[in-house]
Short mmCIF file of C-alpha atoms in Angstrom, two decimals:
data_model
loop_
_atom_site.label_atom_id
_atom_site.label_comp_id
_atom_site.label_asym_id
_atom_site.label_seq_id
_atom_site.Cartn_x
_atom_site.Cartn_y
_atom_site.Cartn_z
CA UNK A 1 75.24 74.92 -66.97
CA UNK A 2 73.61 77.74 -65.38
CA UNK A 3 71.77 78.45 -61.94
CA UNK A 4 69.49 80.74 -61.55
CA UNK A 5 68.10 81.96 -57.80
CA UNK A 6 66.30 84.87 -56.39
CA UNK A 7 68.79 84.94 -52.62
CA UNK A 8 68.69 89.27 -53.24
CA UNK A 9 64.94 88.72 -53.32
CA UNK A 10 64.08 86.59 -50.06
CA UNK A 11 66.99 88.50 -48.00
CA UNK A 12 65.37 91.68 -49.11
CA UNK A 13 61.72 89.83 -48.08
CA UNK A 14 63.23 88.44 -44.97
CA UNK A 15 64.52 92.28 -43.73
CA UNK A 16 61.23 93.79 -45.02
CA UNK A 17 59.39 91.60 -42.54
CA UNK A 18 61.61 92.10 -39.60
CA UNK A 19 61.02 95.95 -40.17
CA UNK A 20 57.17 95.59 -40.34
CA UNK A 21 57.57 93.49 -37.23
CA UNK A 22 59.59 96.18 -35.29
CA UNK A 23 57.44 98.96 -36.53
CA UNK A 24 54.28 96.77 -35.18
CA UNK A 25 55.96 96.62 -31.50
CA UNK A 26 56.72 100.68 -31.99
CA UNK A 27 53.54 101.21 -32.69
CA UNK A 28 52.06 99.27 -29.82
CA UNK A 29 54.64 101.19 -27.71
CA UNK A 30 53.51 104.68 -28.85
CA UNK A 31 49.35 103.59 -28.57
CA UNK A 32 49.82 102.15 -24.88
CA UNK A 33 52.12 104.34 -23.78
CA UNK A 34 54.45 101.60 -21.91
CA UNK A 35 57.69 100.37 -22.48
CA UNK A 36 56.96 96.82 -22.35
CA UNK A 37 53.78 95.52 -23.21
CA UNK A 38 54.49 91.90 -22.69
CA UNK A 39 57.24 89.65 -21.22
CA UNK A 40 59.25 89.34 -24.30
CA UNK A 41 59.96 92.83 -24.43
CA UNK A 42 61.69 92.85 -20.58
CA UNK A 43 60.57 90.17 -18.76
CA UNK A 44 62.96 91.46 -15.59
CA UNK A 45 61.41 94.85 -16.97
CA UNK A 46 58.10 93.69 -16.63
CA UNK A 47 58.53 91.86 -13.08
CA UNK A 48 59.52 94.91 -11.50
CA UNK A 49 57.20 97.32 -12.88
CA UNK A 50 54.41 94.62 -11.75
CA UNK A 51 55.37 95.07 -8.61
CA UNK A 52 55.78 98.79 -8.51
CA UNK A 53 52.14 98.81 -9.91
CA UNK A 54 50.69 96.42 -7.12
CA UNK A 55 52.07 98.87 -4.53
CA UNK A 56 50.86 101.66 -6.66
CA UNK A 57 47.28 100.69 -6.77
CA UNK A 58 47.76 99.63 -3.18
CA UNK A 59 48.67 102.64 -1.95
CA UNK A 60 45.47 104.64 -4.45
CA UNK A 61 43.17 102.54 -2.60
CA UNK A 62 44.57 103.24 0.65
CA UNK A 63 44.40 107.12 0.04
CA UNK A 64 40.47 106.00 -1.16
CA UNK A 65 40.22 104.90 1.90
CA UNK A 66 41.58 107.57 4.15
CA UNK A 67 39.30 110.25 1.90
CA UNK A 68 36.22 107.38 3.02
CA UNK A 69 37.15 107.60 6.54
CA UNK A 70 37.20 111.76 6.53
CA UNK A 71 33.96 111.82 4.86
CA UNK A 72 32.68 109.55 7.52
CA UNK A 73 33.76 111.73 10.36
CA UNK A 74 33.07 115.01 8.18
CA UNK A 75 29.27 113.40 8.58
CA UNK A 76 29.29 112.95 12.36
CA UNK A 77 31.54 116.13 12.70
CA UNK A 78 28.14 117.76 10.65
CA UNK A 79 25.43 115.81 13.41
CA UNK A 80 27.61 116.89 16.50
CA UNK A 81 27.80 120.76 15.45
CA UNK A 82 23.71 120.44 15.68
CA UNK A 83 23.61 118.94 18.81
CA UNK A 84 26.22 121.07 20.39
CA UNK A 85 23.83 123.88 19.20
CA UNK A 86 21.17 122.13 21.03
CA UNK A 87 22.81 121.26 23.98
CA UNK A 88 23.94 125.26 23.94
CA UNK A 89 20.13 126.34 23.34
CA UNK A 90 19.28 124.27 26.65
CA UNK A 91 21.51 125.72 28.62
CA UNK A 92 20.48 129.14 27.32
CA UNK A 93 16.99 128.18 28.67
CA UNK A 94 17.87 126.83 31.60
CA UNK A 95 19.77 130.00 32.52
CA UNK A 96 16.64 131.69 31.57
CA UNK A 97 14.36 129.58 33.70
CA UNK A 98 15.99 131.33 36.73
CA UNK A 99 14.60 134.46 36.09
CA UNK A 100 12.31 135.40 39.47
CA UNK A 101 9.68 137.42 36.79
CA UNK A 102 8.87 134.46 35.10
CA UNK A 103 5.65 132.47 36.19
CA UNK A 104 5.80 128.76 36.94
CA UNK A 105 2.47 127.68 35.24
CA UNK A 106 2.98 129.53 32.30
CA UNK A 107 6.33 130.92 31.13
CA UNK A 108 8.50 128.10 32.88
CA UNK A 109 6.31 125.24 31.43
CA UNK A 110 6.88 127.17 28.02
CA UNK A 111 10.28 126.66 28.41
CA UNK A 112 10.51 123.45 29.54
CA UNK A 113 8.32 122.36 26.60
CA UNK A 114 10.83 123.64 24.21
CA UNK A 115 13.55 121.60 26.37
CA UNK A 116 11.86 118.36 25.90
CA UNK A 117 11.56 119.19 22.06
CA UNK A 118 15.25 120.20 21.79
CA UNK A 119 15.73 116.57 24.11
CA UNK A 120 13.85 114.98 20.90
CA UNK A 121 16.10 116.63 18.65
CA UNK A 122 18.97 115.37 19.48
CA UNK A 123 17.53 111.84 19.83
CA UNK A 124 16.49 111.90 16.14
CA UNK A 125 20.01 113.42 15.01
CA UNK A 126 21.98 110.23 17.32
CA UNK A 127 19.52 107.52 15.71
CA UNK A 128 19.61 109.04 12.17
CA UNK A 129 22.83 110.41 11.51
CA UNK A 130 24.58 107.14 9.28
CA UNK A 131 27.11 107.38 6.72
CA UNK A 132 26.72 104.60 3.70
CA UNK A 133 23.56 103.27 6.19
CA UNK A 134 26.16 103.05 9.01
CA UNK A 135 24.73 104.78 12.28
CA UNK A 136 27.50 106.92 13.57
CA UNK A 137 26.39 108.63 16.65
CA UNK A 138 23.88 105.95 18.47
CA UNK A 139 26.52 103.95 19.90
CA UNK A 140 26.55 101.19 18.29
CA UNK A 141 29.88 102.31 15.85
CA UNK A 142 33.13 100.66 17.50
CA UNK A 143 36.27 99.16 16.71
CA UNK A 144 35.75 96.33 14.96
CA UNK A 145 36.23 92.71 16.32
CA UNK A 146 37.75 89.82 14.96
CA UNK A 147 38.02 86.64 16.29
CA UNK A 148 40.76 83.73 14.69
CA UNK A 149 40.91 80.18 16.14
CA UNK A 150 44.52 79.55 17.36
CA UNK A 151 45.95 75.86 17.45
CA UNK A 152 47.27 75.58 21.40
CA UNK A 153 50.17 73.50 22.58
CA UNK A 154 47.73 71.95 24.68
CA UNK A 155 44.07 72.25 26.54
CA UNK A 156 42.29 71.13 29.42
CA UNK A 157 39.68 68.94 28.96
CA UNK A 158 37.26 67.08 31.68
CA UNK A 159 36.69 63.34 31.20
CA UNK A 160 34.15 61.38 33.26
CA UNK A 161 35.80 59.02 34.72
CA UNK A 162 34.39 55.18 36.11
CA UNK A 163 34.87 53.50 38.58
CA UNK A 164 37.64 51.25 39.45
CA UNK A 165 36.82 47.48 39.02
CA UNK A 166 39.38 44.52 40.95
CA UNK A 167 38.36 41.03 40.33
CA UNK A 168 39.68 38.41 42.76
CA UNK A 169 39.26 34.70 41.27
CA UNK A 170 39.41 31.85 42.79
CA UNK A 171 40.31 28.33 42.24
CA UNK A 172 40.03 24.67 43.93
CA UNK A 173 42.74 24.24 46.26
CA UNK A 174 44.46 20.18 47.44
CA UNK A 175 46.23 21.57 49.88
CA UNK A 176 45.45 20.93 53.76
CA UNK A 177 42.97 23.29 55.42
CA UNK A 178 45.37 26.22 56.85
CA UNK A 179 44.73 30.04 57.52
CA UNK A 180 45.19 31.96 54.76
CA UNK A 181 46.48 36.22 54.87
CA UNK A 182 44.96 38.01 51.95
CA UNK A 183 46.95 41.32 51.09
CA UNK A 184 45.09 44.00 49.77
CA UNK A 185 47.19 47.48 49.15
CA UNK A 186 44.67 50.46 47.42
CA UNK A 187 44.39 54.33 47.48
CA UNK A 188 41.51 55.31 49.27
CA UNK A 189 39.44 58.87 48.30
CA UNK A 190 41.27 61.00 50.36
CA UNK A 191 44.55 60.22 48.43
CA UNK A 192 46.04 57.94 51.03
CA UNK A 193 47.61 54.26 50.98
CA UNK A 194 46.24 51.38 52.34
CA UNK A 195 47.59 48.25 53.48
CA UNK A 196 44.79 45.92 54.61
CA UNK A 197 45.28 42.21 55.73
CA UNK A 198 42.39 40.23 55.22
CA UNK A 199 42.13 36.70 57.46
CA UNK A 200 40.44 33.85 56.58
CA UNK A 201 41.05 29.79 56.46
CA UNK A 202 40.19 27.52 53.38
CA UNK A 203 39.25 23.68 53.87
CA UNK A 204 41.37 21.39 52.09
CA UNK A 205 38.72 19.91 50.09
CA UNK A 206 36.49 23.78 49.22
CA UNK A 207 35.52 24.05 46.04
CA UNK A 208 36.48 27.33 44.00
CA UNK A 209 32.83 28.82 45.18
CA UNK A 210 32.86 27.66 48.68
CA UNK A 211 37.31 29.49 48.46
CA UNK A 212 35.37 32.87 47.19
CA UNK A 213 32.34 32.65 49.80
CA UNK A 214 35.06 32.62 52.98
CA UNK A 215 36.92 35.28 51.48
CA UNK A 216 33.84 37.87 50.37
CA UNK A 217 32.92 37.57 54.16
CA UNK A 218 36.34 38.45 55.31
CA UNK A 219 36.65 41.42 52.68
CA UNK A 220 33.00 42.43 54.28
CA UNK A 221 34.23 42.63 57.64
CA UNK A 222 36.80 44.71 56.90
CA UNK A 223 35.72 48.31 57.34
CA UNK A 224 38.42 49.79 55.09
CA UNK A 225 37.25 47.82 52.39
CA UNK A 226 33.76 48.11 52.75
CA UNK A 227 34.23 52.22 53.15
CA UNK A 228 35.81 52.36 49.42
CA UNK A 229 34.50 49.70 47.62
CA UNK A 230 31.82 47.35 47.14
CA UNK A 231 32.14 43.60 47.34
CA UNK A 232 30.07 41.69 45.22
CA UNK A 233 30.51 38.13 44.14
CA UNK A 234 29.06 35.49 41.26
CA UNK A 235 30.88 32.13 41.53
CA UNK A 236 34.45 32.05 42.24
CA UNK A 237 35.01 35.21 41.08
CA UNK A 238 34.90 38.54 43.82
CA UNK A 239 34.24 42.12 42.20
CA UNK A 240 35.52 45.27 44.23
CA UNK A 241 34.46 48.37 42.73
CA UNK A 242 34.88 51.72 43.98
CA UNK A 243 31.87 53.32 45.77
CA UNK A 244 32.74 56.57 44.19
CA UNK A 245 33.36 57.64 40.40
CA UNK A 246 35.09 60.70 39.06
CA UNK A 247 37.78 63.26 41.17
CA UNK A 248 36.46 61.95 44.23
CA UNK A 249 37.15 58.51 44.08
CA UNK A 250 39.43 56.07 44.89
CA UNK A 251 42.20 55.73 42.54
CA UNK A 252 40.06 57.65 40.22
CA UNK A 253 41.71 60.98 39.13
CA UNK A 254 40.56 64.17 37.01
CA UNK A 255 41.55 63.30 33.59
CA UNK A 256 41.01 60.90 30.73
CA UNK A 257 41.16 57.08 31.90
CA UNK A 258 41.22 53.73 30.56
CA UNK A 259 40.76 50.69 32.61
CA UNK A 260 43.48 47.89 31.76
CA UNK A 261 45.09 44.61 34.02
CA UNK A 262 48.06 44.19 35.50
CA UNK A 263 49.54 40.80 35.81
CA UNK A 264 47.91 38.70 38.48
CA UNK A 265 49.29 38.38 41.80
CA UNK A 266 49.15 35.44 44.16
CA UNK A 267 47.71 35.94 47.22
CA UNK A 268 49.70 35.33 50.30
CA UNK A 269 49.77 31.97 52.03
CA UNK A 270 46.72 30.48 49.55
CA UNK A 271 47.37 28.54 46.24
CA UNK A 272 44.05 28.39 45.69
CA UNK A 273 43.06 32.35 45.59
CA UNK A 274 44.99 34.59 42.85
CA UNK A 275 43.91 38.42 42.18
CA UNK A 276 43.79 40.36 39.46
CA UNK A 277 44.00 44.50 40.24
CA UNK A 278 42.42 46.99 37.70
CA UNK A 279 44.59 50.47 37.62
CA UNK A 280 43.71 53.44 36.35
CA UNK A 281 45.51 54.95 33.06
CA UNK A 282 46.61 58.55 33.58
CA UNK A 283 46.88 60.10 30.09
CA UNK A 284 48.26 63.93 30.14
CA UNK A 285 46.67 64.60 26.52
CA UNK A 286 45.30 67.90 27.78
CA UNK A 287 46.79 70.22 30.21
CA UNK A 288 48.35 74.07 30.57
CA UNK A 289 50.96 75.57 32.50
CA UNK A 290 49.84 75.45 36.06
CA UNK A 291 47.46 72.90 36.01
CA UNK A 292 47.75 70.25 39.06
CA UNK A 293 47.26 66.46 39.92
CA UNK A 294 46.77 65.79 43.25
CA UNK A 295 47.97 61.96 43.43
CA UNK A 296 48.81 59.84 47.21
CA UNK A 297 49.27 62.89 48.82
CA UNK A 298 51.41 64.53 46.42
CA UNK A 299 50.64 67.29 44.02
CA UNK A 300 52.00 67.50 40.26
CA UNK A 301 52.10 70.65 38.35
CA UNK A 302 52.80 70.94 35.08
CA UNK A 303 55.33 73.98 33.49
CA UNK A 304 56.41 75.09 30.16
CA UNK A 305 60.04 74.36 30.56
CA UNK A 306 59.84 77.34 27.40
CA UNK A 307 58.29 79.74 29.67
CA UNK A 308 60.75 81.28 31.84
CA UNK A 309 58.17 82.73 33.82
CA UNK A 310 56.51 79.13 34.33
CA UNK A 311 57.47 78.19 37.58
CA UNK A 312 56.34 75.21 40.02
CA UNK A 313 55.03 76.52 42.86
CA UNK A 314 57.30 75.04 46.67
CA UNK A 315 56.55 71.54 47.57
CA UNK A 316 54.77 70.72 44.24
CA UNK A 317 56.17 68.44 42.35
CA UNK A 318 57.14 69.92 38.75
CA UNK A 319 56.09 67.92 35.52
CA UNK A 320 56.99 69.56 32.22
CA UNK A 321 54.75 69.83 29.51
CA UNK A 322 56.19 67.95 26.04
CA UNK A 323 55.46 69.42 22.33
CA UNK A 324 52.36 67.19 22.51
CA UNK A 325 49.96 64.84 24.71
CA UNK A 326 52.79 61.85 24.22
CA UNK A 327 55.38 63.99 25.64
CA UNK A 328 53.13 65.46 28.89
CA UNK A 329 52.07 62.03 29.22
CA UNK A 330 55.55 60.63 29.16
CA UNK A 331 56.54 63.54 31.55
CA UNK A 332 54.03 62.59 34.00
CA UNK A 333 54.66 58.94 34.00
CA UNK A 334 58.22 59.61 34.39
CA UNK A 335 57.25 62.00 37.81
CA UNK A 336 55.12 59.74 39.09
CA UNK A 337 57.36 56.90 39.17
CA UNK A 338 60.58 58.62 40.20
CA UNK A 339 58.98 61.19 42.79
CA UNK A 340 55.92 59.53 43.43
CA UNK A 341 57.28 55.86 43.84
CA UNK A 342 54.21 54.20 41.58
CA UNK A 343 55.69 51.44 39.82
CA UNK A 344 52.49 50.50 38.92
CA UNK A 345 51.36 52.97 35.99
#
């Protein structure tokens, strides 16, 4: 049994083609005139020399540009030669204008004529000299501006604020008819605290209207109350709101607020009368180094505790701003409580 094959033939076919191939990439080498023509021939090759090229052509454009920029001044260099000429003409004439022979009416208004023309002159070269249809010499060529928005740690924003709402409500009471203390403690505008005691007497069989009606007359006569707030009633229930909203008013301060309710207290010596206070949220969500809160008499300035040239200035009270409006809020609360002694925030 015999086998016949043709193995000398395809090895011969299989070298043949790898030859054509090789001579195809020689080829392409010699007609382009680079090395490596694509990433299989070097790809570390061919990342390098990209980069080498960017600068390359980075560095031809900038020399473009530099050539640009002389032909620009070359241009104004060309309009400021004429009107130094001009300018040296004028003087020329005005040097000749002092000459005692010459006449006023005629050979001085002859020259000034040819002044005012030369003054034309140099108007038309400043509004017409441009360079690619940019004016160079009129003024209005400067550096140029740019302007970027730039996130800030923080900002200071106003807030209108309202005014501060207490409700006092009040309920039947079994007890015997007694006198009855009513405690109010508030901040007034000027930033100071007030301690009022408010006196009146509840029968033992009042309603919850008739409880309210005894004490709205006794928060009436009281001229601390009455100076800060107004007291209205409906029913049982007594409404103190500040007479003034915004910087100026009581409890009211210059930032962002939001009205809440603390928990109710009872008033003094009467089961039958409880009150609920309204506060004031202070939220630090926008603020800068050196920005102040004037608060019960004390003032709170906040510092960048990054700047070491951020300093608080003697007898403020420092309050350091945080990485964002949690952290200055958190700060503030912190001051006011410990240095301040609010509890109540």
């Amino acid at each position: 049994m015999r086998i016949q094959h043709n193995i000398n033939a395809l090895n011969s076919l299989r070298q043949l083609g790898i030859n054509n191939t090789n001579t195809g990439k020689n080829l392409e080498k010699l007609s382009s005139g680079y090395r490596i023509n694509r990433a299989g021939d070097d790809a570390a090759g061919l990342a390098i020399s990209e980069k080498m090229r960017g600068q390359i052509r980075g560095l031809e454009q900038a020399q473009q540009n530099a050539e640009d920029g002389i032909s620009l001044i070359q241009t104004a260099e060309g309009g400021l030669n004429e009107t130094h000429a001009i300018l040296q003409r004028m003087r020329e004439l005005a040097v000749q204008s002092s000459n005692g022979t010459y006449q006023d009416e005629v050979d001085r208004v002859n020259l000034n004529k040819e002044v005012e023309a030369l003054k034309s002159e140099i108007d038309r070269i400043a509004n017409s000299t441009q360079f690619n249809k940019i004016n160079l010499l009129d003024g209005s060529l400067g550096k140029p501006e740019m302007s970027a928005e730039f996130a800030t740690a923080a900002t200071v924003a106003d807030v209108a604020a309202t005014k501060g709402t207490y409700t006092i409500t009040s309920s039947t009471t079994s007890d015997a008819a007694s006198a009855n203390i009513f405690k109010l403690s508030f901040i007034n505008e000027k930033g100071e605290s007030k301690v009022v005691d408010i006196d009146y007497s509840v029968g033992a069989t009042d309603t919850a209207d008739q409880v309210a009606t005894k004490l709205e007359a006794a928060l009436k006569a009281n001229s601390d109350i009455t100076s800060n707030f107004d007291v209205t009633r409906e029913g049982a229930v007594i409404t103190l709101e500040s007479k003034t909203a915004g910087t100026d008013g009581a409890s009211v301060y210059a930032s962002s607020n939001t009205e809440g309710t603390t928990t109710a207290n009872n008033v003094v010596g009467s089961a039958g009368v409880t009150a609920a206070d309204a506060k004031k949220t202070i939220v630090a969500t926008a603020v800068i180094k050196g920005d102040k809160l004037s608060i019960a008499g004390k003032t709170y300035e906040f510092y960048d505790p990054a700047d070491s040239t951020s300093k608080v200035a003697d007898g403020n009270i420092g309050v350091a701003i945080g990485a964002d409006a949690d952290g200055s809020n958190a700060n503030l609360l912190a001051a006011l409580k410990k240095e301040g002694g609010i509890v109540n925030v």
